[in-house]
Short mmCIF file of C-alpha atoms in Angstrom, two decimals:
data_model
loop_
_atom_site.label_atom_id
_atom_site.label_comp_id
_atom_site.label_asym_id
_atom_site.label_seq_id
_atom_site.Cartn_x
_atom_site.Cartn_y
_atom_site.Cartn_z
CA MET S 1 12.50 -12.22 20.44
CA GLY S 2 8.98 -11.19 20.24
CA LEU S 3 7.57 -14.51 18.88
CA SER S 4 4.70 -16.37 20.44
CA LYS S 5 5.61 -19.08 22.79
CA VAL S 6 4.70 -21.70 20.18
CA ARG S 7 6.89 -19.99 17.65
CA ASP S 8 9.70 -19.56 20.11
CA ASN S 9 10.07 -23.24 19.95
CA ILE S 10 12.43 -23.17 16.92
CA PRO S 11 13.70 -26.44 15.67
CA TYR S 12 16.88 -27.96 17.27
CA TYR S 13 19.53 -29.03 14.63
CA SER S 14 21.57 -31.99 15.83
CA ASP S 15 23.48 -31.74 12.53
CA ASP S 16 24.35 -28.87 10.28
CA LEU S 17 21.14 -27.89 8.47
CA SER S 18 21.25 -31.25 6.76
CA THR S 19 17.47 -32.22 6.39
CA PRO S 20 17.26 -33.05 2.86
CA ALA S 21 14.06 -31.79 0.97
CA GLU S 22 11.98 -34.39 -0.91
CA GLY S 23 11.93 -34.80 -4.63
CA ASP S 24 12.48 -31.58 -6.56
CA LEU S 25 11.64 -29.37 -3.54
CA ARG S 26 14.20 -26.98 -1.95
CA THR S 27 14.41 -26.07 1.59
CA TYR S 28 13.89 -22.44 2.59
CA GLU S 29 14.63 -20.81 6.01
CA VAL S 30 11.99 -18.50 7.46
CA PHE S 31 12.30 -15.36 9.37
CA VAL S 32 9.50 -13.36 10.79
CA GLN S 33 9.18 -9.70 12.16
CA THR S 34 6.59 -8.95 14.56
CA GLU S 35 6.71 -5.28 14.38
CA ARG S 36 8.32 -2.76 12.05
CA GLY S 37 11.79 -1.92 12.96
CA LYS S 38 12.23 -4.96 15.21
CA PRO S 39 14.66 -7.73 14.12
CA HIS S 40 13.52 -10.54 11.86
CA THR S 41 13.56 -13.73 13.89
CA TYR S 42 14.60 -17.19 12.61
CA CYS S 43 11.54 -19.46 13.01
CA GLY S 44 12.01 -22.67 11.03
CA SER S 45 11.98 -23.84 7.42
CA VAL S 46 9.65 -24.96 4.89
CA ASP S 47 10.15 -27.06 1.65
CA ALA S 48 8.82 -25.66 -1.58
CA ALA S 49 8.99 -25.96 -5.35
CA ASP S 50 10.18 -22.24 -6.02
CA ASP S 51 10.69 -18.99 -4.24
CA GLU S 52 7.18 -17.79 -4.75
CA MET S 53 5.77 -20.98 -3.22
CA ALA S 54 8.10 -20.87 -0.29
CA LEU S 55 7.08 -17.40 0.56
CA MET S 56 3.23 -18.54 0.40
CA PHE S 57 4.03 -21.48 2.58
CA ALA S 58 5.89 -19.44 4.99
CA ARG S 59 3.15 -16.78 5.20
CA GLU S 60 0.53 -19.48 5.89
CA HIS S 61 2.56 -21.48 8.23
CA PHE S 62 4.60 -18.99 10.28
CA GLY S 63 2.58 -15.81 9.66
CA ARG S 64 -0.88 -16.45 10.98
CA ASP S 65 -0.99 -17.68 14.57
CA GLN S 66 0.66 -14.34 15.76
CA GLU S 67 0.68 -10.84 14.58
CA CYS S 68 3.53 -10.13 12.29
CA VAL S 69 4.44 -7.59 9.52
CA GLN S 70 6.77 -9.28 7.27
CA VAL S 71 8.07 -12.68 6.44
CA TRP S 72 11.47 -13.36 4.91
CA VAL S 73 12.47 -16.69 3.18
CA ALA S 74 15.91 -17.70 2.03
CA PRO S 75 17.09 -20.87 0.13
CA ARG S 76 18.94 -22.83 2.82
CA ASP S 77 21.94 -23.35 0.40
CA ALA S 78 22.21 -19.67 0.18
CA VAL S 79 23.21 -19.57 3.82
CA ILE S 80 27.05 -19.65 3.90
CA ARG S 81 28.04 -21.24 7.09
CA THR S 82 31.04 -22.56 9.16
CA ASP S 83 31.66 -26.20 9.46
CA TYR S 84 31.27 -27.61 13.11
CA ASP S 85 34.25 -29.67 12.76
CA LYS S 86 36.74 -27.99 10.45
CA ASP S 87 36.21 -24.19 11.08
CA LEU S 88 37.33 -22.43 14.14
CA VAL S 89 34.83 -19.92 15.38
CA PHE S 90 35.56 -19.47 18.92
CA ARG S 91 39.28 -18.93 20.08
CA LEU S 92 41.15 -21.69 21.84
CA THR S 93 43.52 -19.58 23.87
CA ASP S 94 42.14 -17.70 26.79
CA GLN S 95 40.67 -14.34 25.79
CA SER S 96 38.10 -14.26 28.50
CA TYR S 97 38.82 -10.45 28.54
CA ARG S 98 36.72 -10.24 25.42
CA PHE S 99 33.66 -11.60 26.97
CA ALA S 100 30.94 -8.88 27.12
CA LYS S 101 30.62 -9.55 30.86
CA GLY S 102 32.42 -9.28 34.12
CA TYR S 103 32.03 -5.55 34.38
CA ASN S 104 31.00 -5.09 38.04
CA VAL S 105 28.71 -2.07 37.49
CA GLY S 106 26.17 -3.25 39.97
CA MET S 107 27.74 -1.11 42.89
CA LYS S 108 28.28 1.86 40.57
CA TRP S 109 24.61 1.76 39.50
CA ARG S 110 23.37 1.51 43.17
CA GLU S 111 25.41 4.54 44.12
CA PHE S 112 24.24 6.52 41.21
CA ARG S 113 20.67 5.84 42.13
CA GLU S 114 21.12 6.65 45.81
CA GLN S 115 22.92 9.82 44.91
CA ARG S 116 20.13 10.65 42.47
CA ASP S 117 17.34 9.90 44.97
CA TYR S 118 19.29 11.97 47.52
CA ASP S 119 19.48 14.94 45.16
CA GLU S 120 15.76 14.78 44.45
CA TYR S 121 15.00 14.59 48.07
CA LYS S 122 17.39 17.59 48.71
CA LYS S 123 15.64 19.65 46.11
CA GLU S 124 12.15 19.01 47.49
CA ASP S 125 13.25 19.78 50.97
CA LEU S 126 14.77 22.96 50.02
CA ARG S 127 11.47 23.87 48.06
CA GLU S 128 9.48 23.09 51.14
CA HIS S 129 11.42 25.14 53.45
CA PHE S 130 12.23 28.18 51.42
CA MET M 24 -25.40 5.14 2.69
CA THR M 25 -25.70 3.93 6.20
CA ASP M 26 -29.17 2.26 6.12
CA LEU M 27 -30.22 -0.22 3.64
CA ALA M 28 -33.59 0.40 1.83
CA ASP M 29 -36.23 -2.19 3.01
CA ALA M 30 -36.87 -2.96 -0.77
CA HIS M 31 -33.38 -4.18 -1.07
CA LYS M 32 -33.18 -6.50 1.94
CA LYS M 33 -34.93 -9.40 0.25
CA PRO M 34 -32.55 -9.52 -2.77
CA LEU M 35 -29.51 -8.65 -0.90
CA VAL M 36 -29.85 -11.50 1.51
CA GLN M 37 -30.36 -13.89 -1.54
CA LEU M 38 -26.99 -12.56 -2.85
CA LEU M 39 -25.35 -12.67 0.53
CA PHE M 40 -26.41 -16.36 1.09
CA SER M 41 -25.03 -17.25 -2.45
CA ILE M 42 -21.54 -15.90 -1.16
CA ALA M 43 -21.62 -17.25 2.32
CA ASP M 44 -22.85 -20.59 1.24
CA ASP M 45 -20.38 -20.78 -1.56
CA LYS M 46 -17.64 -20.14 0.87
CA LEU M 47 -18.85 -22.33 3.63
CA VAL M 48 -19.30 -25.34 1.37
CA LEU M 49 -16.04 -24.76 -0.39
CA GLY M 50 -14.20 -24.27 2.94
CA HIS M 51 -15.72 -27.54 4.16
CA ARG M 52 -14.80 -29.40 1.12
CA ASN M 53 -11.30 -27.99 1.37
CA ALA M 54 -11.02 -28.64 5.16
CA ASP M 55 -11.47 -32.50 4.11
CA TRP M 56 -7.71 -32.29 2.96
CA THR M 57 -6.40 -31.56 6.35
CA GLY M 58 -3.89 -34.19 7.11
CA LEU M 59 -3.95 -35.46 3.33
CA GLY M 60 -2.41 -32.55 1.52
CA PRO M 61 0.38 -33.44 -1.12
CA ILE M 62 3.06 -32.18 1.01
CA LEU M 63 3.07 -31.01 4.79
CA GLU M 64 3.47 -27.38 3.99
CA GLU M 65 0.66 -27.41 1.58
CA ASP M 66 -1.43 -29.35 4.07
CA ILE M 67 -1.03 -26.38 6.41
CA ALA M 68 -1.45 -23.79 3.86
CA PHE M 69 -4.66 -25.28 2.25
CA SER M 70 -6.12 -25.98 5.81
CA ALA M 71 -5.42 -22.28 6.73
CA LEU M 72 -7.04 -20.97 3.47
CA ALA M 73 -10.09 -23.17 4.08
CA GLN M 74 -10.39 -21.36 7.49
CA ASP M 75 -10.37 -18.06 5.73
CA ASP M 76 -13.20 -19.23 3.58
CA ILE M 77 -15.15 -20.30 6.55
CA ALA M 78 -14.39 -17.10 8.37
CA HIS M 79 -15.65 -15.07 5.51
CA ALA M 80 -18.76 -17.18 5.33
CA GLY M 81 -19.16 -16.52 9.09
CA ALA M 82 -18.89 -12.74 8.65
CA ILE M 83 -21.42 -12.72 5.86
CA TYR M 84 -23.80 -14.85 7.87
CA GLY M 85 -23.45 -12.32 10.60
CA LEU M 86 -24.29 -9.50 8.26
CA ILE M 87 -27.37 -11.45 7.22
CA ALA M 88 -28.25 -11.91 10.90
CA ASP M 89 -28.17 -8.16 11.26
CA ILE M 90 -30.59 -7.64 8.22
CA THR M 91 -33.01 -10.50 9.19
CA GLY M 92 -32.48 -11.01 12.76
CA GLY M 93 -31.40 -14.55 13.69
CA ASP M 94 -28.24 -16.11 14.52
CA ALA M 95 -25.18 -16.90 12.32
CA ASP M 96 -24.60 -20.54 13.38
CA HIS M 97 -28.42 -21.36 12.71
CA LEU M 98 -28.11 -19.59 9.21
CA ALA M 99 -24.94 -21.60 8.38
CA TYR M 100 -26.19 -25.09 9.64
CA GLY M 101 -29.72 -24.93 10.62
CA ARG M 102 -31.39 -24.45 7.04
CA THR M 103 -33.17 -26.90 4.74
CA ALA M 104 -31.12 -28.00 1.62
CA ASN M 105 -33.30 -25.99 -0.95
CA THR M 106 -32.73 -22.59 0.94
CA TYR M 107 -29.02 -22.94 0.34
CA ARG M 108 -27.76 -20.69 -2.56
CA CYS M 109 -24.36 -22.34 -3.31
CA CYS M 110 -23.57 -23.44 -6.82
CA ASP M 111 -22.78 -26.94 -8.29
CA LEU M 112 -19.09 -26.10 -8.47
CA VAL M 113 -18.38 -25.75 -4.84
CA GLU M 114 -20.47 -28.75 -4.16
CA LEU M 115 -18.48 -30.97 -6.27
CA ASN M 116 -16.98 -33.82 -4.53
CA ASP M 117 -13.20 -33.96 -5.36
CA GLU M 118 -12.82 -37.53 -4.28
CA PHE M 119 -9.25 -36.53 -2.85
CA ASP M 120 -8.01 -35.88 -6.39
CA TRP M 121 -5.60 -32.96 -5.77
CA ALA M 122 -5.78 -31.57 -9.26
CA VAL M 123 -9.49 -31.42 -8.98
CA ALA M 124 -9.35 -29.58 -5.69
CA VAL M 125 -6.87 -27.17 -7.05
CA VAL M 126 -8.90 -26.34 -10.14
CA ARG M 127 -12.15 -25.90 -8.18
CA GLN M 128 -10.35 -23.60 -5.95
CA PHE M 129 -8.74 -21.71 -8.94
CA PHE M 130 -12.16 -21.10 -10.79
CA CYS M 131 -13.88 -20.22 -7.59
CA ASP M 132 -11.38 -17.77 -6.06
CA HIS M 133 -11.20 -15.69 -9.22
CA PHE M 134 -15.17 -15.60 -9.30
CA GLU M 135 -15.03 -14.64 -5.58
CA HIS M 136 -12.63 -11.93 -6.14
CA LEU M 137 -14.90 -10.35 -8.71
CA ARG M 138 -17.93 -10.54 -6.52
CA LEU M 139 -16.08 -8.98 -3.64
CA ARG M 140 -14.54 -6.35 -5.83
CA ARG M 141 -18.29 -5.39 -6.70
CA LEU M 142 -19.45 -5.38 -3.06
CA SER M 143 -16.27 -3.33 -2.18
CA ARG M 144 -18.00 -0.52 -4.31
CA SER M 145 -21.38 -1.07 -2.73
CA ASN M 146 -23.22 2.16 -1.55
CA TRP M 147 -24.25 0.38 1.61
CA THR M 148 -21.41 1.44 3.82
CA LYS M 149 -21.47 -1.70 6.15
CA LEU M 150 -21.14 -4.14 3.15
CA ARG M 151 -18.54 -1.99 1.42
CA GLN M 152 -16.34 -2.07 4.43
CA LEU M 153 -16.69 -5.93 5.09
CA ALA M 154 -16.18 -6.66 1.36
CA SER M 155 -12.93 -4.48 1.18
CA ARG M 156 -11.36 -6.52 4.02
CA MET M 157 -12.24 -9.83 2.54
CA LEU M 158 -11.12 -8.86 -0.86
CA ALA M 159 -7.54 -8.34 0.45
CA GLU M 160 -7.49 -11.75 1.90
CA GLU M 161 -9.19 -13.24 -1.27
CA ASN M 162 -6.17 -12.06 -3.18
CA LEU M 163 -4.10 -14.31 -1.10
CA ALA M 164 -6.11 -17.25 -1.89
CA ILE M 165 -5.87 -16.32 -5.64
CA GLY M 166 -2.07 -16.18 -5.52
CA HIS M 167 -2.12 -19.67 -3.97
CA ALA M 168 -4.40 -21.29 -6.53
CA ASP M 169 -2.65 -19.60 -9.39
CA GLN M 170 0.73 -21.01 -8.25
CA TRP M 171 -0.52 -24.47 -8.06
CA ILE M 172 -2.15 -24.38 -11.58
CA VAL M 173 1.11 -22.88 -13.08
CA ARG M 174 3.41 -25.10 -11.17
CA LEU M 175 1.56 -28.38 -11.91
CA ALA M 176 1.09 -27.43 -15.51
CA LYS M 177 4.68 -26.86 -15.92
CA SER M 178 5.80 -29.96 -14.09
CA THR M 179 6.14 -33.64 -15.20
CA SER M 180 3.68 -34.97 -17.86
CA GLU M 181 1.80 -36.77 -15.23
CA ALA M 182 1.04 -33.77 -13.17
CA ARG M 183 0.30 -31.71 -16.35
CA GLY M 184 -2.02 -34.49 -17.63
CA ARG M 185 -3.81 -34.59 -14.24
CA ILE M 186 -4.37 -30.71 -14.19
CA GLN M 187 -5.50 -30.72 -17.83
CA HIS M 188 -8.03 -33.49 -17.02
CA ALA M 189 -9.27 -31.63 -14.08
CA VAL M 190 -9.72 -28.30 -16.15
CA THR M 191 -11.59 -30.23 -18.79
CA LYS M 192 -13.83 -31.98 -16.23
CA LEU M 193 -14.65 -28.94 -14.25
CA ALA M 194 -15.07 -26.30 -17.16
CA PRO M 195 -18.67 -27.34 -17.83
CA LEU M 196 -19.64 -26.65 -14.34
CA THR M 197 -18.36 -23.10 -14.17
CA PRO M 198 -21.71 -21.58 -15.50
CA SER M 199 -23.15 -22.41 -12.28
CA LEU M 200 -21.20 -19.71 -10.68
CA PHE M 201 -22.83 -17.01 -12.55
CA GLU M 202 -26.53 -17.86 -12.21
CA PRO M 203 -28.09 -14.61 -10.89
CA THR M 204 -29.87 -14.80 -7.36
CA GLU M 205 -33.33 -13.39 -7.22
CA GLY M 206 -33.75 -9.98 -7.55
CA MET M 207 -30.00 -9.23 -8.43
CA ALA M 208 -31.03 -6.71 -11.20
CA ASP M 209 -32.55 -4.32 -8.69
CA LEU M 210 -29.49 -4.42 -6.61
CA GLU M 211 -27.31 -3.69 -9.52
CA ALA M 212 -29.45 -0.69 -10.61
CA ALA M 213 -29.61 0.66 -7.02
CA GLY M 214 -25.72 0.58 -6.61
CA VAL M 215 -25.86 -1.87 -3.85
CA TYR M 216 -24.07 -4.45 -5.97
CA PRO M 217 -22.70 -2.30 -8.69
CA PRO M 218 -21.86 -4.00 -12.00
CA LEU M 219 -18.12 -4.36 -13.25
CA GLU M 220 -17.10 -2.45 -16.47
CA ALA M 221 -17.33 -5.91 -18.31
CA PRO M 222 -20.05 -8.64 -17.78
CA MET M 223 -19.03 -10.96 -15.00
CA PHE M 224 -18.39 -14.00 -17.24
CA ASP M 225 -16.15 -11.92 -19.51
CA ALA M 226 -14.21 -10.45 -16.56
CA TRP M 227 -13.71 -13.92 -15.08
CA GLU M 228 -12.70 -15.66 -18.32
CA SER M 229 -10.07 -13.07 -18.89
CA MET M 230 -8.55 -13.61 -15.31
CA ILE M 231 -8.67 -17.26 -15.91
CA ALA M 232 -7.02 -16.93 -19.36
CA ASN M 233 -4.20 -14.72 -17.83
CA VAL M 234 -2.96 -17.75 -15.83
CA ILE M 235 -3.89 -20.47 -18.20
CA ASP M 236 -2.51 -19.03 -21.40
CA GLU M 237 0.90 -19.00 -19.52
CA THR M 238 0.76 -22.67 -19.12
CA GLY M 239 -0.53 -23.76 -22.44
CA LEU M 240 -3.43 -25.74 -20.91
CA ARG M 241 -6.53 -26.15 -23.06
CA ALA M 242 -9.86 -24.69 -21.57
CA GLU M 243 -13.17 -23.77 -23.06
CA PHE M 244 -15.84 -22.16 -21.15
CA ARG M 245 -19.36 -21.28 -22.05
CA ALA M 246 -21.33 -18.31 -20.89
CA PRO M 247 -24.19 -19.33 -18.61
CA ALA M 248 -27.47 -19.95 -20.32
CA LYS M 249 -30.17 -17.25 -19.53
CA ASP M 250 -32.67 -20.08 -18.41
CA TYR M 251 -30.21 -21.97 -16.20
CA VAL M 252 -31.81 -22.75 -12.84
CA GLY M 253 -29.45 -24.29 -10.38
CA GLY M 254 -28.07 -23.80 -6.83
CA ARG M 255 -28.70 -20.03 -6.72
CA HIS M 256 -32.46 -21.06 -6.66
CA GLY M 257 -32.01 -24.02 -4.31
CA LYS M 258 -31.83 -26.74 -6.97
CA HIS M 259 -28.63 -28.58 -5.86
CA SER M 260 -26.32 -31.31 -7.43
CA ALA M 261 -26.39 -34.88 -6.45
CA ASP M 262 -23.39 -34.39 -4.30
CA PHE M 263 -24.89 -31.67 -2.08
CA ALA M 264 -27.43 -33.66 0.09
CA ALA M 265 -24.85 -36.02 1.44
CA MET M 266 -22.38 -33.24 2.00
CA LEU M 267 -25.04 -30.97 3.95
CA SER M 268 -25.98 -33.84 6.10
CA GLU M 269 -22.24 -34.44 7.15
CA MET M 270 -21.56 -30.79 7.52
CA THR M 271 -24.48 -30.22 9.92
CA GLU M 272 -24.30 -33.45 11.89
CA VAL M 273 -22.80 -31.94 15.03
CA TYR M 274 -24.91 -28.81 14.96
CA ARG M 275 -28.12 -30.84 14.72
CA GLU M 276 -27.09 -32.98 17.85
CA GLU M 277 -27.81 -30.01 19.98
CA PRO M 278 -28.86 -26.68 18.08
CA ALA M 279 -29.10 -24.56 21.09
CA ALA M 280 -25.52 -25.53 22.29
CA GLN M 281 -23.28 -22.61 22.91
CA TRP M 282 -20.03 -22.64 21.28
#
């Protein structure tokens, strides 16, 4: 979302954010915002000794190869998350009626646009003749 | 002031060379760390900050070229060793000792901040505008250097020992930063390079102390001797010739090449 192609290529986690940081470093998740008012987008992680250093690393690593206005970092272990195996996120029973799709509005839109164009045409036609 | 008085051109070029050469040489030294930084994140950050230094140098060479004519690439890479105005501290070969690289950066960035702060109050508009932009970026570099000093000093006894060793080793080189370039007094009097409220050395030492005192590291600095003649007058350290030869190797292959 608004990230450069390079930054769009966010890491793929085969496991649940489990990459361990080395030594006494902590892992921080990084989010950047490309314009004020736009959402912050997750773009990867850095390992750092403390909050301040994490922010510095994130700024140098993710904040320089594209225009951006703000960087967020958050300790990975501060992200409270569901467990792939234990926690149910999506329902098992058929609740497809809840999907935000399947509303056939294409036809209605077409009709609306045609009507609007026709009204415009009629208005101009009337103006030309009277 | 839109136009620079002719009388100030020569001394200002000397001053600008001292800043651009410091930044180019330091940026080159730091860029040697690309691929060798202590952790991946720092490798990237340190390399990115080295590029800032080189970008700043490029902007200042461009300004010199506006004053004297000529071309920024030639000013950076096509001069003889004794026309460079960088100081002993930036020339120092860190021999890939991370503590030395960090301390060198720490001492130099604070000095650079003061120099840019003065230029950002210059009465020559063009210089003032360029310096103000660079000052904002220089403050990021300071934040980086300060963090590493504090972090290492408060870390394991090995880390603390190494950073203390580097501080002790590099402190005697710091007077080389303060050697005035030729005609600097005229620039100060004319408001092209306005003085700070305090002498440069005092201002720098107090900035350094603000960080060092927090860590309990020991450091002693001497004010520069009045009769010191060094890099700002073209008299360079033993490390410089080899570095310059390596740094200009590609340029010398084909000086007329378009990049």
